[in-house]
Structures are given as C-alpha cells and as structure tokens.
C-alpha cells in the first residue's frame, strides 16, 4: 500500500480558547484590565473607559446593560498583518518581553478574548499609520474573526477603540462606581506613579491614586555627582498580580530600565510598598 505524507496546520478550537480563559469567569473587572494593558503596550498615554446606561443599544438598555468602550491614543493595531489577529497563546509582543521590565505586559495574545465573560461581541476600530481597520470577535465563535477596512476612512491619528456588546448583569452601576475603580487601582496604581504622564479615565474622571496610598515620601540625593530621585510609596492594601513590594529603576523620559522585588515581601501584613528610583545614569545599564 502506498503511504502518503500529509502536512497540515493544527487549528485552535473555540473550546480550547474558552478553557484557557476560565480564570476570567465572573471577574469582568480583570477582563477589562487586559484591554487597558493592551493600550499601554501600544504606548498609549491616555486610556478612556466610557460607559452609559442610557445610550446603549435598544435591546441592551431594555435589559439594563450599559454601552461600554475602552479607547486609547496609542500606536494602533497593524491589522494589515492578519497573523497578529490569528495568534493565541503567542504574540509578537513575546519578542520584546523582558522579565525585568513591565512593558510589554502581554505576550500570549490572550487578553483580547477576555470580553467573552461580559459581552457577546467586541469590535475594534484601530488606526495605524494612516490606515484604519475594524476587527470583530464574537463569543460564540472565538476561533474566527472578521477584519474590515472598508467601513473606516484614512486618518492622521493613531489609536484604538474597543466597543463591547455587554450582556452580563454584573456590569451594573455599582460595578463602575466601586468594583472597577478599586480593581484598576490594585492593578495600575504603581504603573501610573512610575509613569506620571499616563492616566486612566472612567467617563472622563481620572483614577484617584491617593485612595490607595497610605504613606508616600519623596527625596532627592546626590550620588557620585549625579542626582537620584527616590519616591517611596506604602499602599493601604495589597496590589494585584504580586506587584507589591518592588523597586523600579527608571531612566530618562520615564523609561523603566528594570524592576526587582525589594526583599521585604510579606515581612508584615500591612507593609505593601513600592520604591521608584529615577536617575539618568540608569540609561547606560543593560538588563537581558
């Protein structure tokens, strides 16, 4: 009998994607955080979360679901390369991932799928180098996607907006007023202090970083003739993702050179802290 060699690609199934995202079930606040990290990975300085319980779609408002979007002023998503939309548990960001640095945060291509836990559909409108793209993903068919560049005209501004068709009752007014802001602070407060030029707004209102800070002290030192700025922050509660109790070394233009645990993790139940050390001399230090 003649034997034939067959080569083909393994297709990722809808079910396998859902299984990978099971940690986001009943945690829409963590899912929304993933879209914010995507924005910061795209070099955004401003991320806007906008919601409205009046101006949603007619069917959504009837069920009490809000309109919801996350928008940024980042570099945009280059969807002329469709491979970036196909990747799952892999990402082009992984080429730039460094264990000593915070950005890029994502590297597995998982975050964009997390809408499944609170919305039936997510629609991206992204502008990259004068080109505009629309990408649509639906909960019922996560393993497929649609890209359409015909609906959007050219633009001279970069950035991305993700709109969600919400269908989860967890996203009520209390969620946006209490649950989401609290989680955003636990996830991003340290990052926003490290990068004072960046901000997260909810319906135009920036996060109140002071609400999570217990103590803060800033000092300026001269070491070997060079200025070193110290910013020591004690948080009033634990930060998310094991990010509490780290030292961040920052060079010019708020660029994070590296970060390390301070060595005081879990030494006291209420001593959650971060140390931000800024000096132009760090720009010549390389970490791999």
Backbone as numpy.savetxt, mean C-alpha at the origin, in Angstrom:
# Nx Ny Nz CAx CAy CAz Cx Cy Cz
4.65 -47.59 -29.71 3.80 -46.40 -29.71 4.69 -45.15 -29.71
4.35 -44.20 -30.57 5.11 -42.97 -30.67 4.80 -42.06 -29.50
5.83 -41.64 -28.79 5.67 -40.75 -27.67 5.88 -39.31 -28.11
5.05 -38.42 -27.61 5.13 -37.01 -28.00 5.46 -36.15 -26.77
6.42 -35.28 -26.91 6.78 -34.36 -25.84 5.85 -33.15 -25.90
5.18 -32.86 -24.82 4.23 -31.74 -24.76 4.72 -30.73 -23.74
4.79 -29.47 -24.16 5.13 -28.39 -23.26 4.01 -27.36 -23.27
3.63 -26.91 -22.08 2.55 -25.92 -21.97 2.73 -25.16 -20.66
1.97 -24.09 -20.49 2.02 -23.29 -19.29 0.98 -23.76 -18.28
1.33 -23.70 -17.01 0.39 -24.01 -15.95 -0.48 -22.78 -15.71
-1.78 -22.93 -15.77 -2.70 -21.82 -15.55 -3.08 -21.74 -14.07
-3.03 -20.54 -13.52 -3.43 -20.33 -12.14 -4.95 -20.26 -12.07
-5.54 -20.99 -11.17 -7.00 -21.04 -11.09 -7.55 -19.97 -10.17
-8.82 -19.67 -10.36 -9.54 -18.74 -9.49 -9.49 -19.22 -8.04
-9.67 -20.51 -7.83 -9.69 -21.07 -6.49 -8.34 -20.92 -5.79
-7.25 -21.09 -6.53 -5.93 -20.98 -5.92 -5.65 -19.55 -5.48
-6.16 -18.56 -6.22 -6.00 -17.16 -5.82 -6.78 -16.90 -4.53
-8.02 -17.39 -4.48 -8.85 -17.20 -3.29 -8.18 -17.82 -2.06
-7.62 -19.00 -2.22 -6.96 -19.67 -1.10 -5.77 -18.85 -0.59
-5.04 -18.22 -1.49 -3.89 -17.42 -1.10 -4.32 -16.17 -0.34
-5.53 -15.69 -0.60 -6.02 -14.44 0.00 -6.89 -14.66 1.23
-6.94 -15.86 1.74 -7.88 -16.18 2.81 -7.63 -15.35 4.08
-6.40 -14.84 4.26 -6.10 -14.05 5.45 -6.80 -12.70 5.47
-7.35 -12.27 4.34 -8.04 -10.98 4.27 -9.54 -11.09 4.52
-10.06 -12.29 4.66 -11.49 -12.45 4.89 -11.88 -11.75 6.18
-12.95 -10.98 6.11 -13.47 -10.22 7.25 -12.48 -9.17 7.76
-11.50 -8.80 6.94 -10.55 -7.76 7.30 -10.40 -6.78 6.13
-11.48 -6.12 5.75 -11.39 -5.19 4.61 -10.42 -4.05 4.85
-10.20 -3.68 6.11 -9.24 -2.59 6.40 -7.83 -2.98 5.97
-7.46 -4.26 6.15 -6.15 -4.71 5.71 -6.08 -4.79 4.19
-7.19 -5.16 3.56 -7.22 -5.20 2.11 -7.01 -3.81 1.52
-7.67 -2.81 2.08 -7.52 -1.44 1.58 -6.08 -0.96 1.76
-5.44 -1.39 2.84 -4.04 -1.03 3.06 -3.14 -1.49 1.91
-3.47 -2.62 1.31 -2.65 -3.13 0.22 -2.66 -2.18 -0.97
-3.80 -1.53 -1.22 -3.87 -0.58 -2.34 -3.08 0.68 -2.03
-3.02 1.05 -0.75 -2.22 2.20 -0.37 -0.74 1.88 -0.53
-0.33 0.68 -0.14 1.07 0.30 -0.35 1.41 0.29 -1.84
0.49 -0.17 -2.66 0.74 -0.13 -4.11 0.99 1.30 -4.57
0.24 2.25 -4.01 0.42 3.65 -4.36 1.81 4.15 -3.95
2.23 3.82 -2.74 3.54 4.27 -2.28 4.66 3.56 -3.05
4.43 2.30 -3.42 5.41 1.62 -4.27 5.57 2.34 -5.60
4.50 3.00 -6.05 4.53 3.76 -7.30 4.98 5.20 -7.10
5.68 5.46 -5.98 6.29 6.75 -5.68 5.28 7.88 -5.47
4.09 7.54 -5.01 3.08 8.56 -4.72 3.50 9.37 -3.50
3.11 10.65 -3.50 3.26 11.47 -2.30 1.93 11.65 -1.60
0.82 11.50 -2.34 -0.51 11.67 -1.75 -1.42 10.52 -2.17
-2.05 9.91 -1.18 -3.04 8.86 -1.44 -4.37 9.32 -0.85
-5.39 9.31 -1.67 -6.72 9.75 -1.25 -7.69 8.58 -1.22
-8.29 8.36 -0.05 -9.37 7.39 0.09 -10.66 8.19 0.13
-11.54 7.95 -0.82 -12.80 8.68 -0.88 -13.97 7.71 -0.83
-14.94 8.01 0.02 -16.13 7.17 0.13 -17.35 8.08 0.25
-18.51 7.53 -0.10 -19.74 8.31 -0.05 -20.91 7.34 0.01
-21.78 7.52 0.99 -22.95 6.65 1.12 -24.16 7.19 0.36
-23.97 8.31 -0.33 -25.08 8.89 -1.10 -24.88 8.72 -2.59
-23.65 8.91 -3.05 -23.38 8.94 -4.49 -22.80 7.63 -5.03
-23.13 6.52 -4.40 -22.74 5.24 -4.95 -23.67 4.86 -6.10
-23.50 3.66 -6.65 -24.44 3.21 -7.67 -25.82 3.04 -7.04
-26.84 3.11 -7.84 -28.22 3.06 -7.31 -28.46 1.80 -6.50
-28.00 0.65 -7.03 -28.22 -0.61 -6.30 -27.41 -0.65 -5.02
-26.20 -0.09 -5.05 -25.35 -0.11 -3.86 -25.95 0.73 -2.75
-26.40 1.94 -3.09 -26.98 2.82 -2.09 -28.23 2.19 -1.47
-29.00 1.47 -2.29 -30.21 0.83 -1.80 -29.89 -0.18 -0.71
-28.72 -0.81 -0.80 -28.31 -1.80 0.20 -27.41 -1.19 1.27
-27.17 0.10 1.22 -26.34 0.76 2.21 -24.86 0.65 1.96
-24.45 0.27 0.75 -23.03 0.17 0.43 -22.53 1.52 -0.09
-21.30 1.89 0.26 -20.77 3.18 -0.20 -20.08 3.06 -1.55
-19.93 4.19 -2.23 -18.94 4.28 -3.30 -17.58 4.36 -2.61
-16.53 3.83 -3.23 -15.22 3.81 -2.60 -14.14 3.82 -3.68
-13.14 4.67 -3.48 -12.01 4.69 -4.40 -10.73 5.01 -3.64
-9.61 4.57 -4.20 -8.28 4.91 -3.71 -7.52 5.50 -4.90
-7.06 6.73 -4.78 -6.36 7.39 -5.88 -5.02 7.92 -5.41
-4.10 8.08 -6.35 -2.76 8.57 -6.00 -2.18 9.39 -7.14
-1.05 10.03 -6.85 -0.33 10.82 -7.85 1.01 10.18 -8.19
1.03 8.86 -8.19 2.26 8.13 -8.45 2.60 8.03 -9.92
3.49 7.11 -10.24 3.99 6.96 -11.61 2.98 6.31 -12.55
1.95 5.69 -11.98 0.99 4.97 -12.81 1.43 3.54 -13.08
0.55 2.81 -13.72 0.78 1.39 -13.99 0.93 1.22 -15.50
2.07 0.74 -15.93 2.32 0.54 -17.35 1.66 -0.74 -17.82
0.43 -0.62 -18.28 -0.33 -1.81 -18.71 -0.15 -2.10 -20.19
0.77 -1.37 -20.85 1.14 -1.79 -22.20 1.89 -3.12 -22.13
2.49 -3.39 -20.98 3.12 -4.67 -20.70 2.11 -5.51 -19.92
1.33 -6.30 -20.62 0.25 -7.05 -19.96 0.77 -8.10 -18.99
2.07 -8.42 -19.07 2.63 -9.40 -18.15 2.48 -8.94 -16.71
2.51 -7.61 -16.47 2.38 -7.11 -15.10 1.01 -7.38 -14.52
-0.01 -7.53 -15.38 -1.36 -7.86 -14.91 -1.53 -9.36 -14.71
-0.71 -10.17 -15.37 -0.85 -11.62 -15.30 -0.19 -12.23 -14.07
0.82 -11.56 -13.53 1.62 -12.15 -12.47 0.85 -12.28 -11.17
1.00 -13.41 -10.52 0.45 -13.64 -9.19 1.46 -14.46 -8.41
1.67 -14.11 -7.13 2.74 -14.67 -6.32 4.10 -14.41 -6.97
4.15 -13.35 -7.76 5.38 -12.89 -8.40 5.10 -11.46 -8.82
6.11 -10.67 -8.96 5.91 -9.28 -9.35 7.22 -8.72 -9.82
7.16 -7.75 -10.73 8.39 -7.08 -11.15 9.01 -6.31 -9.99
8.20 -6.00 -8.97 8.75 -5.33 -7.79 9.78 -6.21 -7.09
9.65 -7.52 -7.24 10.56 -8.42 -6.54 12.00 -8.21 -6.99
12.20 -7.66 -8.19 13.54 -7.39 -8.69 14.22 -6.30 -7.87
13.42 -5.44 -7.22 13.95 -4.32 -6.45 13.77 -4.50 -4.94
13.25 -5.65 -4.53 12.99 -5.89 -3.12 14.30 -6.03 -2.37
14.38 -5.35 -1.22 15.58 -5.38 -0.38 15.14 -5.56 1.06
15.66 -6.56 1.73 15.19 -6.88 3.09 15.53 -5.78 4.08
16.44 -4.87 3.72 16.80 -3.78 4.62 15.97 -2.52 4.37
15.08 -2.54 3.39 14.33 -1.35 3.01 12.83 -1.62 3.01
12.05 -0.55 3.15 10.59 -0.69 3.24 9.92 -0.68 1.87
10.53 0.01 0.90 9.94 0.14 -0.42 10.87 -0.52 -1.44
10.33 -1.31 -2.37 8.90 -1.60 -2.51 8.39 -2.54 -1.42
7.15 -2.28 -1.00 6.52 -3.12 0.03 6.06 -4.44 -0.58
5.37 -4.36 -1.70 4.85 -5.57 -2.34 5.87 -6.19 -3.27
5.80 -7.51 -3.40 6.68 -8.20 -4.35 6.05 -9.47 -4.90
4.82 -9.78 -4.42 4.19 -11.03 -4.82 3.02 -10.84 -5.77
2.62 -9.59 -6.05 1.50 -9.37 -6.95 0.17 -9.80 -6.39
0.06 -9.85 -5.06 -1.15 -10.33 -4.40 -2.12 -9.20 -4.08
-1.59 -8.03 -3.72 -2.40 -6.96 -3.15 -3.57 -6.53 -3.99
-3.42 -6.49 -5.31 -4.51 -5.98 -6.15 -5.74 -6.88 -6.14
-5.58 -8.13 -5.70 -6.71 -9.06 -5.68 -7.51 -9.00 -4.38
-7.03 -8.26 -3.39 -7.65 -8.32 -2.06 -9.03 -7.68 -2.01
-9.42 -6.96 -3.07 -10.76 -6.37 -3.10 -11.84 -7.42 -2.96
-11.50 -8.68 -3.28 -12.51 -9.73 -3.30 -13.24 -9.86 -1.98
-12.62 -9.42 -0.87 -13.23 -9.59 0.44 -14.25 -8.50 0.76
-14.33 -7.44 -0.05 -15.32 -6.39 0.25 -16.02 -5.83 -0.98
-15.63 -6.24 -2.19 -16.23 -5.69 -3.39 -16.37 -6.77 -4.46
-17.37 -6.60 -5.31 -17.58 -7.56 -6.40 -16.68 -7.27 -7.59
-16.17 -6.05 -7.66 -15.37 -5.65 -8.82 -14.43 -4.52 -8.42
-13.27 -4.48 -9.06 -12.33 -3.37 -8.92 -11.94 -2.90 -10.31
-11.95 -1.59 -10.51 -11.62 -1.00 -11.81 -10.50 0.02 -11.61
-9.39 -0.23 -12.27 -8.25 0.69 -12.22 -8.30 1.63 -13.42
-8.08 2.90 -13.18 -7.80 3.86 -14.24 -6.41 4.39 -13.97
-5.47 4.05 -14.84 -4.08 4.39 -14.58 -3.49 5.16 -15.75
-2.69 6.17 -15.41 -2.07 7.03 -16.41 -0.56 6.93 -16.25
0.10 6.50 -17.32 1.53 6.24 -17.28 2.18 6.83 -18.53
3.04 7.81 -18.33 3.80 8.42 -19.43 2.92 8.79 -20.62
1.81 9.47 -20.33 0.94 9.98 -21.39 -0.09 8.99 -21.89
0.00 7.73 -21.48 -0.96 6.72 -21.90 -1.91 6.39 -20.75
-3.15 6.08 -21.12 -4.17 5.77 -20.11 -4.71 4.37 -20.33
-4.96 3.68 -19.21 -5.42 2.29 -19.28 -6.53 2.07 -18.25
-7.43 1.16 -18.57 -8.44 0.72 -17.62 -8.35 -0.80 -17.49
-8.15 -1.23 -16.25 -8.07 -2.66 -15.94 -9.23 -3.03 -15.05
-9.92 -4.12 -15.36 -11.07 -4.57 -14.58 -10.84 -6.00 -14.09
-11.05 -6.20 -12.80 -11.04 -7.53 -12.20 -12.36 -7.75 -11.48
-12.90 -8.97 -11.56 -14.14 -9.30 -10.89 -13.94 -10.46 -9.93
-14.65 -10.39 -8.82 -14.51 -11.42 -7.78 -14.77 -12.82 -8.31
-15.75 -12.96 -9.18 -16.15 -14.29 -9.64 -15.19 -14.88 -10.66
-14.23 -14.10 -11.13 -13.28 -14.62 -12.12 -11.92 -13.95 -11.94
-11.32 -14.15 -10.78 -10.06 -13.48 -10.45 -8.91 -13.91 -11.35
-9.02 -15.05 -11.98 -7.94 -15.54 -12.83 -7.96 -14.92 -14.22
-8.92 -14.05 -14.51 -8.98 -13.36 -15.79 -9.10 -11.87 -15.56
-8.81 -11.09 -16.58 -8.85 -9.64 -16.45 -9.19 -9.02 -17.80
-9.50 -7.74 -17.75 -9.81 -7.00 -18.98 -9.05 -5.68 -18.95
-8.33 -5.38 -20.01 -7.64 -4.11 -20.15 -8.22 -3.37 -21.34
-8.58 -2.13 -21.15 -9.18 -1.32 -22.21 -8.53 0.06 -22.19
-7.87 0.42 -23.27 -7.26 1.74 -23.36 -8.07 2.69 -24.23
-9.21 2.22 -24.73 -10.01 3.04 -25.64 -10.94 4.00 -24.91
-11.26 3.71 -23.64 -12.22 4.53 -22.91 -11.60 5.80 -22.32
-10.28 5.84 -22.25 -9.60 6.95 -21.60 -8.67 7.63 -22.60
-8.72 8.95 -22.63 -7.88 9.70 -23.54 -6.48 9.90 -22.98
-5.55 10.40 -23.80 -4.19 10.68 -23.32 -4.19 11.77 -22.26
-3.18 11.77 -21.43 -3.08 12.75 -20.35 -1.63 13.08 -20.09
-1.39 14.26 -19.53 -0.01 14.63 -19.19 0.27 14.44 -17.71
-0.68 13.80 -16.99 -0.50 13.54 -15.57 -0.47 12.04 -15.31
0.43 11.63 -14.43 0.50 10.23 -14.03 -0.32 10.00 -12.78
-0.63 8.74 -12.51 -1.37 8.40 -11.30 -2.36 7.30 -11.56
-2.94 6.79 -10.48 -3.87 5.67 -10.57 -5.05 5.89 -9.63
-6.23 5.53 -10.10 -7.43 5.50 -9.27 -8.04 4.11 -9.36
-8.33 3.52 -8.21 -9.02 2.22 -8.16 -10.40 2.46 -7.58
-11.43 2.07 -8.32 -12.81 2.20 -7.85 -13.36 0.81 -7.56
-14.07 0.71 -6.44 -14.56 -0.59 -6.00 -16.08 -0.61 -5.98
-16.66 -1.70 -6.41 -18.10 -1.91 -6.29 -18.34 -2.70 -5.00
-18.50 -1.95 -3.92 -18.59 -2.53 -2.58 -19.89 -3.30 -2.40
-19.80 -4.47 -1.74 -21.00 -5.24 -1.43 -20.86 -5.95 -0.08
-20.14 -5.32 0.83 -19.90 -5.90 2.14 -20.43 -4.96 3.21
-21.27 -5.46 4.09 -21.89 -4.61 5.11 -20.89 -4.16 6.19
-19.70 -4.77 6.23 -18.70 -4.31 7.18 -18.25 -2.88 6.88
-18.37 -2.46 5.63 -17.95 -1.11 5.25 -19.09 -0.13 5.49
-19.38 0.09 6.77 -20.41 1.04 7.17 -19.73 2.34 7.62
-20.51 3.28 8.12 -19.94 4.57 8.50 -18.96 4.43 9.65
-19.23 3.54 10.59 -18.30 3.31 11.69 -16.96 2.77 11.20
-17.01 1.96 10.16 -15.77 1.43 9.58 -14.87 2.56 9.11
-15.43 3.52 8.39 -14.62 4.60 7.83 -14.24 5.65 8.87
-15.03 5.78 9.91 -14.74 6.78 10.93 -13.82 6.26 12.03
-13.86 4.94 12.30 -13.11 4.39 13.43 -12.15 3.27 13.01
-12.70 2.21 12.43 -11.90 1.02 12.16 -10.78 1.30 11.17
-11.12 1.89 10.03 -10.11 2.11 9.00 -9.02 3.10 9.43
-9.37 4.27 9.99 -8.29 5.19 10.43 -7.35 4.56 11.45
-7.91 3.79 12.39 -7.06 3.16 13.40 -6.09 2.17 12.77
-6.58 1.41 11.81 -5.71 0.42 11.16 -4.66 1.11 10.27
-5.05 2.18 9.61 -4.09 2.91 8.78 -2.95 3.47 9.62
-3.27 3.94 10.81 -2.22 4.45 11.70 -1.28 3.33 12.12
-1.82 2.16 12.45 -0.98 1.04 12.85 -0.09 0.57 11.71
-0.58 0.72 10.49 0.17 0.27 9.31 1.14 1.32 8.79
0.77 2.60 8.85 1.51 3.61 8.11 2.08 4.76 8.92
1.78 4.86 10.22 2.25 6.02 10.99 3.76 6.17 10.92
4.48 5.07 11.11 5.94 5.13 11.05 6.42 5.58 9.68
5.74 5.12 8.63 6.14 5.44 7.26 5.91 6.91 6.96
4.82 7.48 7.48 4.51 8.88 7.24 5.44 9.80 8.02
5.93 9.36 9.17 6.93 10.14 9.89 8.28 10.06 9.17
8.58 8.89 8.68 9.83 8.73 7.93 9.82 9.58 6.66
8.64 9.70 6.05 8.49 10.46 4.80 7.48 11.58 5.02
7.90 12.69 5.61 6.94 13.77 5.93 6.32 14.42 4.71
6.87 14.17 3.53 6.30 14.72 2.30 5.11 13.91 1.80
4.84 12.76 2.43 3.75 11.89 2.00 2.57 12.01 2.96
1.37 11.74 2.44 0.20 11.78 3.31 -0.89 10.86 2.78
-1.75 10.46 3.71 -2.94 9.67 3.39 -4.15 10.46 3.85
-5.09 10.67 2.96 -6.30 11.43 3.28 -7.53 10.53 3.18
-8.45 10.71 4.10 -9.77 10.06 4.01 -10.79 11.16 3.80
-11.41 11.17 2.64 -12.34 12.25 2.26 -11.72 13.63 2.50
-10.46 13.76 2.13 -9.77 15.03 2.21 -9.12 15.34 3.54
-9.35 14.51 4.56 -8.79 14.75 5.89 -7.57 13.86 6.12
-6.40 14.46 6.40 -5.20 13.65 6.62 -5.29 12.87 7.93
-4.61 11.74 7.97 -4.56 10.94 9.20 -3.95 11.77 10.33
-4.47 11.61 11.53 -3.97 12.31 12.70 -2.90 11.45 13.37
-1.64 11.69 13.03 -0.55 10.89 13.58 -0.42 11.05 15.08
-0.79 12.21 15.60 -0.65 12.45 17.04 -1.49 11.50 17.88
-2.54 10.94 17.28 -3.43 10.07 18.05 -2.80 8.72 18.37
-1.68 8.40 17.73 -1.02 7.12 18.01 0.34 7.32 18.67
0.74 8.57 18.87 2.05 8.88 19.46 1.90 9.14 20.96
2.67 8.43 21.77 2.67 8.63 23.23 3.71 9.68 23.63
4.92 9.54 23.09 5.99 10.49 23.34 6.81 10.66 22.07
7.39 11.85 21.92 8.25 12.09 20.76 9.32 13.11 21.14
10.55 12.82 20.73 11.64 13.73 21.03 12.55 13.84 19.81
12.89 15.07 19.44 13.76 15.32 18.29 15.03 16.01 18.76
16.17 15.56 18.26 17.46 16.11 18.64 18.32 16.28 17.39
19.27 17.21 17.48 20.25 17.42 16.42 21.63 17.27 17.01
22.46 16.41 16.43 23.81 16.16 16.92 24.83 16.44 15.81
26.04 16.77 16.22 27.16 16.91 15.29 28.13 15.78 15.58
28.32 14.88 14.62 29.21 13.74 14.78 30.24 13.78 13.66
31.52 13.88 14.04 32.61 13.99 13.06 32.35 15.12 12.08
31.81 16.21 12.59 31.60 17.39 11.76 30.37 17.34 10.89
29.56 16.28 11.04 28.37 16.15 10.20 27.11 16.13 11.06
26.06 16.75 10.55 24.81 16.86 11.30 24.01 15.55 11.22
23.57 15.10 12.37 22.70 13.92 12.44 21.43 14.32 13.18
20.28 14.11 12.55 19.00 14.44 13.15 18.35 13.18 13.71
17.94 13.23 14.95 17.31 12.09 15.61 15.85 12.41 15.89
15.00 11.48 15.59 13.57 11.63 15.87 13.13 10.33 16.54
12.87 10.39 17.84 12.52 9.21 18.62 11.04 9.24 18.94
10.33 8.18 18.58 8.88 8.13 18.76 8.51 6.91 19.58
7.72 7.15 20.63 7.13 6.05 21.38 5.65 6.01 21.04
5.19 4.86 20.57 3.79 4.71 20.17 2.94 4.31 21.36
1.67 4.65 21.31 0.78 4.28 22.42 0.16 2.90 22.24
0.50 2.24 21.15 0.08 0.86 20.95 1.00 0.20 19.93
0.85 -1.08 19.79 1.67 -1.84 18.86 1.35 -1.48 17.43
2.38 -1.40 16.59 2.19 -1.20 15.17 1.96 -2.55 14.49
1.48 -2.48 13.26 1.15 -3.70 12.52 2.39 -4.26 11.81
2.29 -5.51 11.43 3.30 -6.16 10.59 4.68 -6.19 11.24
4.73 -6.25 12.57 5.99 -6.34 13.31 6.91 -5.15 13.00
6.29 -4.00 12.71 7.08 -2.83 12.32 7.52 -2.00 13.51
6.94 -2.25 14.71 7.35 -1.46 15.86 8.78 -1.80 16.27
9.42 -0.86 16.94 10.76 -1.03 17.50 11.81 -1.28 16.43
11.89 -0.34 15.48 12.91 -0.37 14.45 13.62 0.97 14.39
14.85 0.93 13.90 15.61 2.15 13.63 15.71 2.31 12.12
15.41 3.51 11.64 15.42 3.82 10.21 16.53 4.82 9.94
17.40 4.50 9.01 18.51 5.38 8.64 18.17 6.03 7.30
18.11 7.36 7.30 17.53 8.09 6.19 18.54 9.10 5.66
18.73 9.12 4.34 19.65 10.05 3.71 18.92 11.28 3.20
19.46 11.89 2.17 18.85 13.07 1.59 17.50 12.74 0.95
16.64 13.76 0.86 15.34 13.63 0.18 14.49 12.51 0.77
14.62 12.28 2.07 13.82 11.28 2.79 14.01 9.87 2.25
15.14 9.60 1.61 15.37 8.25 1.09 15.84 7.33 2.20
15.11 6.26 2.40 15.47 5.27 3.41 16.66 4.45 2.91
17.75 4.50 3.66 18.94 3.75 3.28 18.85 2.32 3.78
18.37 2.16 5.02 18.17 0.82 5.57 17.38 0.94 6.86
16.93 -0.21 7.37 16.24 -0.26 8.66 16.61 -1.55 9.37
16.64 -1.47 10.71 16.99 -2.63 11.53 16.13 -2.62 12.79
15.88 -3.78 13.41 15.27 -3.80 14.74 16.18 -3.10 15.74
15.59 -2.41 16.69 16.40 -1.67 17.66 17.05 -2.57 18.70
16.57 -3.79 18.83 17.10 -4.69 19.85 16.32 -4.62 21.14
15.30 -3.76 21.17 14.48 -3.63 22.38 13.07 -4.16 22.17
12.86 -4.94 21.13 11.53 -5.49 20.87 11.06 -6.34 22.04
9.80 -6.09 22.43 9.14 -6.90 23.46 9.85 -6.85 24.82
10.66 -5.81 25.05 11.32 -5.68 26.35 10.35 -5.15 27.41
9.32 -4.47 26.94 8.29 -3.97 27.86 6.99 -3.89 27.09
5.89 -4.20 27.75 4.61 -4.29 27.06 4.19 -2.97 26.41
4.62 -1.84 26.99 4.14 -0.57 26.47 5.24 0.25 25.80
6.39 -0.37 25.53 7.49 0.38 24.94 7.60 0.08 23.45
6.59 0.49 22.69 6.61 0.37 21.24 7.22 1.66 20.70
8.26 1.54 19.90 8.99 2.74 19.52 9.62 2.61 18.14
9.99 3.77 17.59 10.73 3.85 16.34 11.77 4.95 16.49
12.91 4.74 15.86 13.98 5.75 15.87 14.32 6.10 14.43
14.23 7.38 14.10 14.51 7.86 12.75 15.80 8.68 12.81
16.81 8.24 12.07 18.13 8.86 12.09 18.42 9.39 10.68
18.61 10.71 10.59 18.78 11.34 9.27 20.16 11.98 9.17
20.85 11.66 8.06 22.15 12.27 7.80 22.50 12.10 6.33
23.06 13.17 5.75 23.48 13.09 4.35 24.61 12.09 4.17
25.35 11.81 5.24 26.48 10.87 5.14 26.00 9.45 4.86
24.73 9.15 5.13 24.21 7.80 4.87 24.09 7.51 3.38
24.10 8.54 2.55 23.91 8.34 1.12 25.03 7.53 0.48
26.17 7.48 1.13 27.31 6.73 0.58 27.38 5.31 1.10
26.42 4.92 1.94 26.41 3.57 2.51 25.56 2.66 1.64
26.06 1.50 1.31 25.35 0.54 0.47 24.99 -0.69 1.29
23.73 -1.15 1.14 23.27 -2.37 1.79 22.67 -3.28 0.73
23.04 -4.53 0.71 22.51 -5.48 -0.26 21.63 -6.51 0.44
